[in-house]
Amino acid sequence: MLNYLKNEANSTYTENGALAYRSTQSFCLDMFFKAGAMRNSSAKEIADTVARAYAEDPDKTMKLIFFARDARGGLGERRFFRIAVSALMELAPEAVRRNLEFFPEYGRFDDLFVLLGTPLEKDVAEITDTQLRFDKASMATGGKVSLLAKWMPSVNTSSKETRNMGRHLAGLLGMSEAEYRKTLSALRKYGDILENRLRERDYTFRYEVQPSCAMFKYRKAFIRNDGERYTEFLNRVNSGETKLNADRLYPYDIVRKAIDGDISETERLSLDTAWKSLPDLTAAKGENAIAVVDGSGSMYGGCGIRPIDAALSLGIYFAEHNTGAFANHFITFSQTPRLVEIKGRDIVEKARYCRTFNEIANTDLEAVFKLILKTAIKNHVPQSELPAKIYIISDMQFDFCVTGGNNDVLFHAVRKLYRQYGYKLPEVIFWNVNSRSDAMPVTRSETGAALVSGYSPAVFDMVIGGECSPEKVMDHILSSERYACITAV
């Protein structure tokens, strides 16, 4: 009876009536599947997700939090990380203290400052003071300095909250307001921070050494104030003479701007150059895989980056970087699935072309699987020519499953359907880009499926090779050398 009750309690439905699970039966895996997709979630929803996972496995949860924040090899979710750390201050402050030194490595120095006003603020001040002294000494001898000064709160900014934070931090460091301000000013100038140059309208800097996010953020200022030199730089990048740093950009950064309003020819060149400069994070280029982009109405909700921006950009990115059988193609679905071949002379034209296939209607994922199966049956296609892997990039609110009368979750129903016709269902990667409810498509130990989340193309590499099972994929990532130093106890 107990097991029956557990199974019944774990049964739920998507917003569109499809049978699903409330949990994968692992709160850590639930968090893994949601962390990169909670940009529109409340702080309480994030805190509750973290609390459940931490009760299940403290060490794994701490690694998950840093994986979610990891701007270089993980998901790059700054808000999630900061709320998660704040939540852990209530549950396990010593676990947070144990990992303070790693905050700048996986994120930025200002991630530390969310802990000002907490019992760990003295620890934060100690780490800050140590790095600040090192940077000052390095500056005095002509050495390299960190980005600490860039991210420390200023005491002379327009934001009252930031000014108060800066004054509080100055007090913790034993510095007067004037000393604090002069120290930051000197280090920022010495470190040749781009923002300082722009503030002074000094455009004598080298474009090729600037950080990727700043290069993208200030592109319109470059066009407006240094158009000729900036255009020359872009042309040199496209001819292979130099490089544009794009390692910290996301595909959605570029695609969202590409489809948004009027764009000048120079900005168009800028966006296309940035797109071509994105790092190739699809290691298995020859993999017989295809991305499936959810173009339904629910993907257009939320504030800031919309789920459709993330999904469409990832679909185009994977199609262009994949050299397997389905290279330069992806499938979009809503009411009717469509195979889309990417066309266009640059990313602006490509993005605008591809978005015309979004129906903005319902979310019939079942139709995608049936399209592939129907095509295989009709043309006697051997199993080897079917996609080996399908990336479903969606908010996971699928329609009522017709196959089997919705008496089973969609994954099980279509797997049975494929078997009925002598085919094996391709491996399915459920990629969550907007976590709005507890509706899991599979549970922890399912084979032939994986659960991932987020807006980073680095996720493609995370599910290459090995056994395709939700928990095994998560454990493989968290057990890597990258997160070995992160522990809760």
mmCIF file of N, CA and C in Angstrom, residues 82 85-86 89 96 100 103 110-122 124:
data_model
loop_
_atom_site.group_PDB
_atom_site.id
_atom_site.type_symbol
_atom_site.label_atom_id
_atom_site.label_comp_id
_atom_site.label_asym_id
_atom_site.label_seq_id
_atom_site.Cartn_x
_atom_site.Cartn_y
_atom_site.Cartn_z
ATOM 1 N N ARG A 82 22.767 32.886 -6.421
ATOM 2 C CA ARG A 82 22.714 33.811 -5.298
ATOM 3 C C ARG A 82 21.537 33.526 -4.379
ATOM 4 N N VAL A 85 22.436 30.222 -2.489
ATOM 5 C CA VAL A 85 23.396 30.463 -1.413
ATOM 6 C C VAL A 85 22.706 31.137 -0.227
ATOM 7 N N SER A 86 21.845 32.098 -0.509
ATOM 8 C CA SER A 86 21.106 32.772 0.561
ATOM 9 C C SER A 86 20.215 31.790 1.306
ATOM 10 N N MET A 89 22.202 29.724 3.678
ATOM 11 C CA MET A 89 22.608 30.449 4.885
ATOM 12 C C MET A 89 21.661 30.155 6.033
ATOM 13 N N VAL A 96 28.292 26.862 3.397
ATOM 14 C CA VAL A 96 28.565 28.009 2.531
ATOM 15 C C VAL A 96 29.958 28.553 2.826
ATOM 16 N N LEU A 100 33.405 29.530 0.214
ATOM 17 C CA LEU A 100 33.468 30.947 -0.144
ATOM 18 C C LEU A 100 34.598 31.263 -1.120
ATOM 19 N N PHE A 103 33.817 31.136 -4.925
ATOM 20 C CA PHE A 103 32.815 31.991 -5.568
ATOM 21 C C PHE A 103 33.369 32.698 -6.811
ATOM 22 N N ASP A 110 31.588 39.701 -7.214
ATOM 23 C CA ASP A 110 30.417 40.293 -6.563
ATOM 24 C C ASP A 110 29.401 39.267 -6.093
ATOM 25 N N ASP A 111 29.570 38.005 -6.473
ATOM 26 C CA ASP A 111 28.727 36.959 -5.889
ATOM 27 C C ASP A 111 28.933 36.880 -4.377
ATOM 28 N N LEU A 112 30.142 37.205 -3.934
ATOM 29 C CA LEU A 112 30.447 37.190 -2.499
ATOM 30 C C LEU A 112 29.634 38.225 -1.740
ATOM 31 N N PHE A 113 29.342 39.337 -2.394
ATOM 32 C CA PHE A 113 28.771 40.468 -1.678
ATOM 33 C C PHE A 113 27.292 40.300 -1.358
ATOM 34 N N VAL A 114 26.659 39.235 -1.880
ATOM 35 C CA VAL A 114 25.280 38.948 -1.471
ATOM 36 C C VAL A 114 25.249 38.491 -0.015
ATOM 37 N N LEU A 115 26.417 38.158 0.539
ATOM 38 C CA LEU A 115 26.497 37.691 1.923
ATOM 39 C C LEU A 115 26.846 38.803 2.906
ATOM 40 N N LEU A 116 26.973 40.037 2.407
ATOM 41 C CA LEU A 116 27.130 41.161 3.327
ATOM 42 C C LEU A 116 25.835 41.308 4.140
ATOM 43 N N GLY A 117 25.990 41.541 5.415
ATOM 44 C CA GLY A 117 24.819 41.616 6.286
ATOM 45 C C GLY A 117 24.411 40.281 6.857
ATOM 46 N N THR A 118 25.169 39.223 6.547
ATOM 47 C CA THR A 118 24.921 37.890 7.094
ATOM 48 C C THR A 118 26.051 37.532 8.059
ATOM 49 N N PRO A 119 25.912 36.440 8.797
ATOM 50 C CA PRO A 119 26.988 36.021 9.700
ATOM 51 C C PRO A 119 28.324 35.739 9.007
ATOM 52 N N LEU A 120 28.326 35.663 7.683
ATOM 53 C CA LEU A 120 29.570 35.377 6.955
ATOM 54 C C LEU A 120 30.211 36.632 6.369
ATOM 55 N N GLU A 121 29.706 37.811 6.707
ATOM 56 C CA GLU A 121 30.247 39.012 6.079
ATOM 57 C C GLU A 121 31.711 39.255 6.463
ATOM 58 N N LYS A 122 32.116 38.851 7.645
ATOM 59 C CA LYS A 122 33.523 39.017 8.026
ATOM 60 C C LYS A 122 34.425 38.102 7.198
ATOM 61 N N VAL A 124 33.715 37.174 4.140
ATOM 62 C CA VAL A 124 33.726 37.827 2.832
ATOM 63 C C VAL A 124 34.732 38.971 2.827
#
